Amino acid sequence: MVKVCVVGASGGIGQPLSLLLKLNPYVSELALYDVRLAPGVAQDLSHINTNSNVTGYSKDDIEGALKGSQVVVIPAGVPRKPGMSRDDLFKINAGIIKGIVTSIGEYAPNSRILIISNPVNSTVPIAVEQLKAMGKLQPGNVMGVTTLDIVRAETFLVDYLANVKKSPTRQYDKTAISKEVTVIGGHSGKTIVPVVRNELYIDSLQDQYAEFIHRVQFGGDEVVKAKDGAGSATLSMALAGYRFTETILRSIHREATTPIPTFVYLPGISNGRQIQKKLRNEALEYFSLPVRLVDGRVSAIDASVLDHLSAKEQEMVHTAIQELLGSIDKGKKFVIGSS
Ligand code: NAD
Ligand code: LMR
C-alpha cells in the first residue's frame, strides 16, 4: 500500500486529481499539501467511502505531508492567462518548484516525483539540479508529466479521422486509439511532437494532418483562451495526471505496464546516452519518450518510436530540440546560478 502526496492539492488541478486518487485502491494514504485550504479539501474527500485515509497539511507542515510518501505529484504554482507563454510562468514557478523539491530531498528522498507545474521543460531540470546539489538525485524518480498531450492527441486524431471520413457512425474509439498515436519531445508549443504510428491514418487525414499537429501542439492555448483569464486546463489535466500516476502505482504493485512517455533526465537513465546519440544531439539532457518502469521508477527508455519517424516527424523533433535546449539551460542555471 502506498502513501501518495499531492503538493498544490487545493488548486484547479489538485482538487480533481486528489478526488481521482481517493478512488484508487492502491493508495492507502493520501496526503494533501498546499499553502492554502488543504485541510478543508482533505476533510471533504475523507467522507468518501473508499479505504484510503486522507490527511490535509497546512503551509507550515510540508514535512508531515511528505514523510513516508512513495509518490509525490506536484501541480503547485501559477497557471497561464491569455497572452502568456508557459515560459512566462518561470519567474514564479521556478522558485516554487525549487522549494518543494528541496523539501522532498529532505523528507521523502526516495519518492517518485511527478512534476506537472509549468514550464515543465524547465521545472524538471530545476528539480534534477536541486536534488543533485543536495546529493539526493535518483534520476529514475524524476518525471515531467506530459500525458495531457497524449490525451489530446488521442482525442483530436479521432475527431479529425471521423471528420475527413465524414463518418456518420462512431467508427473510431477515442478510448482505444492509444496504440496508433503518441507524443514525444517536451511540453510546450513546437517542443510537443505528435507521432501517428499508423501511416494509413496520416494518409487519411490529408490536408487536416497539419491542423491535427497544430491542435495537439497548441491545445493548451485553446483552453487558456476559453477560460478567459480564469486559468488553464485543470479537469483534462487532472485526468491526464491521474492516468500517469495510476501507471506508476500499478508498476509499484508489480503489474505489467505499457511504456508511457515522460520528460526525463537522459544521462541518468541506463540507456539515456544511446538515446542522445539516436536524437543526434549529445548535449540534449532531457526529452520525453516512452519509458519502461520498474517499481514505479524509470529503468530504461523505449525509443523504438524514433525508428519509424516520417520526414515531417523528424523535422518536428529537430525543431523541438532547438527550443528545448534553451528551456533546459534556463532551468539548470536557475539552480546552479543561485546555489
Ligand atoms: P491553480 O492556481 O488553480 O492551483 C495551484 C495551486 O498551487 C494553488 O492551490 C496554490 O495555492 C498552490 N501553491 C502555490 N505555491 C505553492 C507551494 N509553494 N506549495 C504548495 N502549493 C502551492 O493552478 P492549476 O490550474 O492547478 O495549475 C497548476 C500548474 O500546473 C500551473 O503551473 C499550470 O501551468 C500547470 N499545468 C501543467 C499541465 C501539464 O500538462 N503538465 C497542464 C495544466 C496545467
Ligand atoms: C496545457 O497544456 O493545457 C498546460 O500546459 C497548461 C497551459 O498553460 O497551457
Short mmCIF file of C-alpha atoms and ligand atoms in Angstrom, two decimals:
data_model
loop_
_atom_site.label_atom_id
_atom_site.label_comp_id
_atom_site.label_asym_id
_atom_site.label_seq_id
_atom_site.Cartn_x
_atom_site.Cartn_y
_atom_site.Cartn_z
CA MET A 1 0.00 0.00 0.00
CA VAL A 2 1.24 3.42 -0.90
CA LYS A 3 1.25 6.92 0.55
CA VAL A 4 0.74 9.49 -2.20
CA CYS A 5 1.28 13.19 -1.54
CA VAL A 6 -0.26 15.88 -3.75
CA VAL A 7 1.56 19.22 -3.48
CA GLY A 8 -0.71 22.02 -4.68
CA ALA A 9 -3.75 19.94 -3.73
CA SER A 10 -6.22 22.83 -3.35
CA GLY A 11 -5.79 24.15 -6.88
CA GLY A 12 -7.71 23.71 -10.10
CA ILE A 13 -5.79 20.52 -10.93
CA GLY A 14 -5.01 19.48 -7.38
CA GLN A 15 -8.62 19.04 -6.25
CA PRO A 16 -9.97 16.82 -9.05
CA LEU A 17 -6.67 14.90 -9.16
CA SER A 18 -6.96 14.24 -5.43
CA LEU A 19 -10.55 13.08 -5.94
CA LEU A 20 -9.44 10.58 -8.59
CA LEU A 21 -6.61 9.36 -6.35
CA LYS A 22 -9.10 8.89 -3.50
CA LEU A 23 -10.83 6.35 -5.75
CA ASN A 24 -7.65 4.35 -6.44
CA PRO A 25 -7.49 1.09 -4.45
CA TYR A 26 -3.65 1.09 -4.41
CA VAL A 27 -3.49 4.31 -2.40
CA SER A 28 -3.55 3.68 1.34
CA GLU A 29 -2.82 7.24 2.43
CA LEU A 30 -3.48 10.42 0.51
CA ALA A 31 -1.61 13.40 1.92
CA LEU A 32 -2.77 16.77 0.64
CA TYR A 33 -0.47 19.75 0.93
CA ASP A 34 -0.96 23.32 -0.25
CA VAL A 35 -0.12 26.78 1.03
CA ARG A 36 -3.89 27.28 1.46
CA LEU A 37 -7.02 25.21 2.12
CA ALA A 38 -5.55 21.68 2.06
CA PRO A 39 -7.08 20.60 5.42
CA GLY A 40 -10.52 21.63 4.09
CA VAL A 41 -10.11 19.73 0.82
CA ALA A 42 -8.90 16.69 2.80
CA GLN A 43 -11.87 16.86 5.18
CA ASP A 44 -14.24 16.92 2.21
CA LEU A 45 -12.57 13.94 0.49
CA SER A 46 -12.34 12.00 3.75
CA HIS A 47 -16.11 11.46 3.72
CA ILE A 48 -15.86 9.34 0.55
CA ASN A 49 -16.24 5.64 1.36
CA THR A 50 -13.06 4.29 -0.20
CA ASN A 51 -10.44 2.72 2.05
CA SER A 52 -7.60 5.26 1.89
CA ASN A 53 -7.03 7.77 4.69
CA VAL A 54 -6.90 11.39 3.62
CA THR A 55 -4.94 13.95 5.60
CA GLY A 56 -4.57 17.67 4.93
CA TYR A 57 -1.46 19.63 5.85
CA SER A 58 -1.19 23.36 6.20
CA LYS A 59 1.52 25.65 4.89
CA ASP A 60 3.95 25.07 7.77
CA ASP A 61 3.81 21.25 7.71
CA ILE A 62 5.19 20.08 4.39
CA GLU A 63 7.36 17.65 6.41
CA GLY A 64 4.26 15.86 7.72
CA ALA A 65 2.80 15.66 4.23
CA LEU A 66 5.94 14.31 2.61
CA LYS A 67 7.29 11.93 5.28
CA GLY A 68 6.73 8.32 4.20
CA SER A 69 5.38 9.30 0.76
CA GLN A 70 6.37 6.92 -2.02
CA VAL A 71 4.84 9.08 -4.75
CA VAL A 72 4.70 12.90 -4.80
CA VAL A 73 2.62 14.59 -7.50
CA ILE A 74 3.17 18.33 -7.96
CA PRO A 75 0.55 20.57 -9.56
CA ALA A 76 1.66 23.61 -7.48
CA GLY A 77 2.23 27.03 -8.98
CA VAL A 78 0.54 29.65 -11.10
CA PRO A 79 -1.29 28.88 -14.37
CA ARG A 80 -1.31 30.95 -17.58
CA LYS A 81 -3.62 33.78 -18.52
CA PRO A 82 -4.41 34.71 -22.15
CA GLY A 83 -1.39 36.18 -23.94
CA MET A 84 1.13 34.38 -21.72
CA SER A 85 3.52 31.62 -22.73
CA ARG A 86 4.35 28.78 -20.35
CA ASP A 87 7.82 30.29 -20.08
CA ASP A 88 6.23 33.46 -18.63
CA LEU A 89 5.38 31.31 -15.57
CA PHE A 90 9.06 30.60 -14.94
CA LYS A 91 9.51 33.76 -12.84
CA ILE A 92 7.13 32.48 -10.14
CA ASN A 93 7.05 28.72 -10.60
CA ALA A 94 10.83 28.15 -10.74
CA GLY A 95 11.18 29.24 -7.10
CA ILE A 96 8.09 27.25 -6.06
CA ILE A 97 9.44 24.04 -7.60
CA LYS A 98 12.91 24.54 -6.19
CA GLY A 99 11.45 24.99 -2.69
CA ILE A 100 9.15 21.97 -2.92
CA VAL A 101 11.88 19.72 -4.32
CA THR A 102 14.25 20.83 -1.56
CA SER A 103 11.66 19.60 0.96
CA ILE A 104 11.27 16.34 -0.98
CA GLY A 105 15.06 15.86 -0.86
CA GLU A 106 14.90 16.31 2.91
CA TYR A 107 11.76 14.40 3.85
CA ALA A 108 10.96 11.93 1.02
CA PRO A 109 14.25 11.43 -0.88
CA ASN A 110 13.23 8.03 -2.30
CA SER A 111 9.84 9.11 -3.63
CA ARG A 112 8.86 9.14 -7.29
CA ILE A 113 8.44 12.83 -8.15
CA LEU A 114 5.82 13.63 -10.79
CA ILE A 115 6.04 17.25 -11.95
CA ILE A 116 3.01 18.90 -13.53
CA SER A 117 3.91 22.56 -12.83
CA ASN A 118 4.84 24.64 -15.87
CA PRO A 119 7.04 25.29 -17.68
CA VAL A 120 7.72 21.52 -17.49
CA ASN A 121 10.64 21.91 -19.95
CA SER A 122 12.41 23.96 -17.24
CA THR A 123 10.85 22.80 -13.95
CA VAL A 124 12.10 19.21 -14.42
CA PRO A 125 15.73 20.41 -14.93
CA ILE A 126 15.29 22.61 -11.83
CA ALA A 127 14.19 19.57 -9.81
CA VAL A 128 17.05 17.41 -11.08
CA GLU A 129 19.71 20.08 -10.45
CA GLN A 130 18.37 20.83 -6.98
CA LEU A 131 18.39 17.16 -5.97
CA LYS A 132 21.85 16.80 -7.50
CA ALA A 133 23.08 19.76 -5.41
CA MET A 134 21.66 18.06 -2.29
CA GLY A 135 23.31 14.73 -3.19
CA LYS A 136 19.83 13.19 -3.36
CA LEU A 137 19.26 12.68 -7.09
CA GLN A 138 17.82 9.35 -8.23
CA PRO A 139 17.24 10.16 -11.92
CA GLY A 140 14.67 7.43 -12.50
CA ASN A 141 12.44 9.03 -9.86
CA VAL A 142 12.02 12.42 -11.52
CA MET A 143 9.35 12.57 -14.23
CA GLY A 144 7.77 15.50 -16.07
CA VAL A 145 4.10 14.80 -16.75
CA THR A 146 3.37 15.19 -20.48
CA THR A 147 0.34 12.90 -20.54
CA LEU A 148 -2.14 15.67 -21.37
CA ASP A 149 -0.53 16.00 -24.80
CA ILE A 150 -1.17 12.29 -25.37
CA VAL A 151 -4.77 12.54 -24.18
CA ARG A 152 -5.27 15.44 -26.60
CA ALA A 153 -3.59 13.58 -29.48
CA GLU A 154 -5.90 10.58 -28.97
CA THR A 155 -8.98 12.82 -28.86
CA PHE A 156 -8.09 15.03 -31.82
CA LEU A 157 -6.89 12.17 -34.03
CA VAL A 158 -10.28 10.51 -33.77
CA ASP A 159 -12.12 13.82 -34.28
CA TYR A 160 -10.18 14.54 -37.48
CA LEU A 161 -10.44 10.99 -38.82
CA ALA A 162 -14.20 10.98 -38.27
CA ASN A 163 -14.40 14.39 -39.91
CA VAL A 164 -12.42 13.57 -43.08
CA LYS A 165 -14.17 10.24 -43.47
CA LYS A 166 -17.49 12.03 -42.96
CA SER A 167 -18.24 9.06 -40.77
CA PRO A 168 -21.88 9.10 -39.68
CA THR A 169 -21.30 6.41 -37.09
CA ARG A 170 -18.68 6.20 -34.38
CA GLN A 171 -16.16 4.35 -36.48
CA TYR A 172 -13.21 5.20 -34.25
CA ASP A 173 -12.98 4.83 -30.49
CA LYS A 174 -11.16 7.58 -28.57
CA THR A 175 -10.57 5.23 -25.66
CA ALA A 176 -8.92 2.57 -27.84
CA ILE A 177 -6.65 4.55 -30.17
CA SER A 178 -3.63 4.81 -27.85
CA LYS A 179 -1.52 2.35 -29.88
CA GLU A 180 -1.90 4.48 -33.01
CA VAL A 181 -0.59 7.78 -31.69
CA THR A 182 1.83 9.09 -29.10
CA VAL A 183 3.60 12.34 -28.26
CA ILE A 184 7.32 12.85 -27.61
CA GLY A 185 9.64 15.84 -27.08
CA GLY A 186 8.66 18.42 -24.47
CA HIS A 187 5.57 20.16 -23.16
CA SER A 188 5.22 23.50 -24.91
CA GLY A 189 4.24 24.52 -28.46
CA LYS A 190 6.70 23.23 -31.04
CA THR A 191 8.51 21.06 -28.50
CA ILE A 192 5.38 18.86 -28.49
CA VAL A 193 5.85 16.25 -31.23
CA PRO A 194 2.80 14.10 -32.04
CA VAL A 195 3.71 10.82 -33.71
CA VAL A 196 1.00 8.98 -35.63
CA ARG A 197 2.16 5.37 -35.72
CA ASN A 198 -0.25 4.21 -38.40
CA GLU A 199 0.79 5.76 -41.72
CA LEU A 200 -2.62 5.00 -43.18
CA TYR A 201 -4.11 7.46 -40.72
CA ILE A 202 -1.73 10.20 -41.90
CA ASP A 203 -2.78 9.48 -45.48
CA SER A 204 -6.44 9.58 -44.46
CA LEU A 205 -6.03 12.92 -42.70
CA GLN A 206 -4.67 14.54 -45.91
CA ASP A 207 -4.59 18.33 -45.51
CA GLN A 208 -6.07 18.02 -42.00
CA TYR A 209 -2.81 16.42 -40.77
CA ALA A 210 -1.17 19.84 -40.33
CA GLU A 211 -4.23 21.07 -38.42
CA PHE A 212 -4.14 17.98 -36.20
CA ILE A 213 -0.47 18.64 -35.36
CA HIS A 214 -1.19 22.28 -34.59
CA ARG A 215 -4.10 21.44 -32.27
CA VAL A 216 -2.01 18.99 -30.25
CA GLN A 217 0.88 21.47 -30.01
CA PHE A 218 -1.30 24.42 -29.08
CA GLY A 219 -4.27 22.73 -27.37
CA GLY A 220 -3.31 24.38 -24.08
CA ASP A 221 -3.83 27.82 -25.66
CA GLU A 222 -7.38 26.89 -26.67
CA VAL A 223 -8.30 26.23 -23.04
CA VAL A 224 -6.49 29.31 -21.70
CA LYS A 225 -8.39 31.47 -24.23
CA ALA A 226 -11.77 29.87 -23.48
CA LYS A 227 -11.28 30.25 -19.70
CA ASP A 228 -10.73 33.94 -20.35
CA GLY A 229 -8.34 34.79 -17.52
CA ALA A 230 -9.51 32.12 -15.06
CA GLY A 231 -6.57 29.78 -15.69
CA SER A 232 -5.65 26.86 -17.91
CA ALA A 233 -6.60 23.20 -18.33
CA THR A 234 -7.50 21.67 -14.96
CA LEU A 235 -10.04 18.87 -15.46
CA SER A 236 -8.42 17.28 -18.51
CA MET A 237 -5.07 17.69 -16.73
CA ALA A 238 -6.40 16.02 -13.60
CA LEU A 239 -7.43 13.05 -15.76
CA ALA A 240 -4.05 13.02 -17.51
CA GLY A 241 -2.16 13.38 -14.21
CA TYR A 242 -4.22 10.56 -12.78
CA ARG A 243 -3.57 8.34 -15.80
CA PHE A 244 0.18 8.83 -15.34
CA THR A 245 0.12 8.39 -11.54
CA GLU A 246 -2.03 5.28 -11.87
CA THR A 247 0.61 3.75 -14.17
CA ILE A 248 3.28 4.45 -11.54
CA LEU A 249 1.08 2.88 -8.84
CA ARG A 250 0.45 -0.21 -10.96
CA SER A 251 4.20 -0.57 -11.53
CA ILE A 252 4.85 -0.27 -7.78
CA HIS A 253 2.36 -3.12 -7.37
CA ARG A 254 4.31 -5.27 -9.86
CA GLU A 255 1.70 -5.05 -12.59
CA ALA A 256 2.95 -5.03 -16.19
CA THR A 257 2.69 -1.55 -17.69
CA THR A 258 2.99 -0.39 -21.30
CA PRO A 259 5.81 2.16 -21.82
CA ILE A 260 4.40 5.64 -21.21
CA PRO A 261 6.05 8.90 -22.32
CA THR A 262 7.52 11.21 -19.69
CA PHE A 263 10.06 14.05 -19.71
CA VAL A 264 13.24 12.61 -18.18
CA TYR A 265 16.90 13.35 -17.48
CA LEU A 266 18.55 11.25 -20.18
CA PRO A 267 22.13 10.99 -18.79
CA GLY A 268 20.70 9.50 -15.58
CA ILE A 269 18.79 6.66 -17.28
CA SER A 270 20.52 3.34 -18.15
CA ASN A 271 20.26 3.74 -21.95
CA GLY A 272 19.98 7.55 -21.95
CA ARG A 273 23.33 8.10 -23.69
CA GLN A 274 22.24 5.86 -26.57
CA ILE A 275 19.07 7.90 -26.87
CA GLN A 276 21.05 11.16 -27.04
CA LYS A 277 23.01 9.64 -29.93
CA LYS A 278 19.83 8.48 -31.60
CA LEU A 279 18.45 12.01 -31.32
CA ARG A 280 21.74 13.21 -32.86
CA ASN A 281 22.34 15.69 -30.07
CA GLU A 282 24.55 14.58 -27.21
CA ALA A 283 24.12 17.93 -25.43
CA LEU A 284 20.37 17.33 -25.09
CA GLU A 285 19.81 16.23 -21.50
CA TYR A 286 16.02 15.97 -21.35
CA PHE A 287 13.38 14.59 -23.69
CA SER A 288 10.01 12.93 -23.34
CA LEU A 289 9.89 9.37 -24.67
CA PRO A 290 8.06 6.20 -23.63
CA VAL A 291 9.77 4.69 -20.59
CA ARG A 292 9.90 1.26 -19.03
CA LEU A 293 9.08 1.28 -15.34
CA VAL A 294 10.31 -0.99 -12.59
CA ASP A 295 8.83 -0.39 -9.13
CA GLY A 296 7.35 2.89 -10.38
CA ARG A 297 10.76 4.26 -11.41
CA VAL A 298 12.16 4.80 -14.91
CA SER A 299 14.50 1.88 -15.61
CA ALA A 300 15.04 2.40 -19.34
CA ILE A 301 13.76 4.36 -22.31
CA ASP A 302 11.88 2.60 -25.07
CA ALA A 303 12.97 4.63 -28.07
CA SER A 304 11.56 2.31 -30.74
CA VAL A 305 9.21 5.13 -31.75
CA LEU A 306 12.27 7.02 -33.09
CA ASP A 307 13.00 4.22 -35.59
CA HIS A 308 9.89 4.82 -37.64
CA LEU A 309 9.55 8.61 -37.82
CA SER A 310 8.45 10.17 -41.10
CA ALA A 311 10.49 13.02 -42.61
CA LYS A 312 7.96 15.50 -41.21
CA GLU A 313 8.20 13.97 -37.71
CA GLN A 314 12.00 14.05 -37.85
CA GLU A 315 11.83 17.71 -38.75
CA MET A 316 9.50 18.33 -35.78
CA VAL A 317 11.93 16.53 -33.47
CA HIS A 318 14.76 18.72 -34.74
CA THR A 319 12.73 21.91 -34.13
CA ALA A 320 11.72 20.67 -30.67
CA ILE A 321 15.34 20.01 -29.68
CA GLN A 322 16.44 23.53 -30.64
CA GLU A 323 13.79 25.08 -28.36
CA LEU A 324 14.27 22.55 -25.56
CA LEU A 325 17.99 23.29 -25.26
CA GLY A 326 17.22 26.89 -24.21
CA SER A 327 14.45 25.97 -21.73
CA ILE A 328 16.58 23.24 -20.14
CA ASP A 329 19.54 25.59 -19.81
CA LYS A 330 17.33 28.24 -18.19
CA GLY A 331 16.14 25.71 -15.58
CA LYS A 332 19.65 24.45 -14.86
CA LYS A 333 21.04 27.97 -14.50
CA PHE A 334 18.26 28.88 -12.05
CA VAL A 335 19.69 26.33 -9.61
CA ILE A 336 23.38 26.36 -10.45
CA GLY A 337 23.46 30.16 -10.60
CA SER A 338 21.68 30.51 -7.27
CA SER A 339 23.44 27.83 -5.21
P1 NAD B 1 -4.10 26.80 -9.54
O1 NAD B 1 -3.67 28.20 -9.29
O2 NAD B 1 -5.55 26.53 -9.65
O3 NAD B 1 -3.53 25.86 -8.39
C1 NAD B 1 -2.20 25.89 -7.98
C2 NAD B 1 -2.13 25.57 -6.51
O4 NAD B 1 -0.77 25.58 -6.12
C3 NAD B 1 -2.86 26.61 -5.62
O5 NAD B 1 -3.80 25.95 -4.78
C4 NAD B 1 -1.74 27.25 -4.82
O6 NAD B 1 -2.11 27.62 -3.51
C5 NAD B 1 -0.72 26.11 -4.80
N1 NAD B 1 0.63 26.53 -4.48
C6 NAD B 1 1.31 27.66 -4.86
N2 NAD B 1 2.54 27.66 -4.32
C7 NAD B 1 2.66 26.51 -3.60
C8 NAD B 1 3.70 25.94 -2.82
N3 NAD B 1 4.88 26.54 -2.66
N4 NAD B 1 3.46 24.76 -2.22
C9 NAD B 1 2.28 24.13 -2.37
N5 NAD B 1 1.25 24.61 -3.09
C10 NAD B 1 1.45 25.80 -3.71
O7 NAD B 1 -3.34 26.29 -10.84
P2 NAD B 1 -3.64 24.96 -11.71
O8 NAD B 1 -4.58 25.30 -12.78
O9 NAD B 1 -3.96 23.85 -10.79
O10 NAD B 1 -2.20 24.73 -12.40
C11 NAD B 1 -1.08 24.39 -11.63
C12 NAD B 1 0.17 24.28 -12.51
O11 NAD B 1 0.03 23.19 -13.42
C13 NAD B 1 0.43 25.51 -13.38
O12 NAD B 1 1.80 25.82 -13.38
C14 NAD B 1 -0.01 25.08 -14.76
O13 NAD B 1 0.63 25.79 -15.78
C15 NAD B 1 0.40 23.63 -14.74
N6 NAD B 1 -0.23 22.76 -15.74
C16 NAD B 1 0.54 21.80 -16.31
C17 NAD B 1 -0.01 20.94 -17.25
C18 NAD B 1 0.83 19.85 -17.86
O14 NAD B 1 0.40 19.27 -18.87
N7 NAD B 1 1.97 19.49 -17.32
C19 NAD B 1 -1.35 21.06 -17.60
C20 NAD B 1 -2.12 22.04 -17.00
C21 NAD B 1 -1.53 22.90 -16.06
C1 LMR B 2 -1.75 22.65 -21.04
O1 LMR B 2 -1.14 22.11 -21.96
O2 LMR B 2 -3.00 22.74 -21.06
C2 LMR B 2 -1.00 23.14 -19.84
O3 LMR B 2 0.37 23.13 -20.05
C3 LMR B 2 -1.48 24.47 -19.35
C4 LMR B 2 -1.16 25.61 -20.29
O4 LMR B 2 -0.61 26.60 -19.81
O5 LMR B 2 -1.49 25.53 -21.47
#
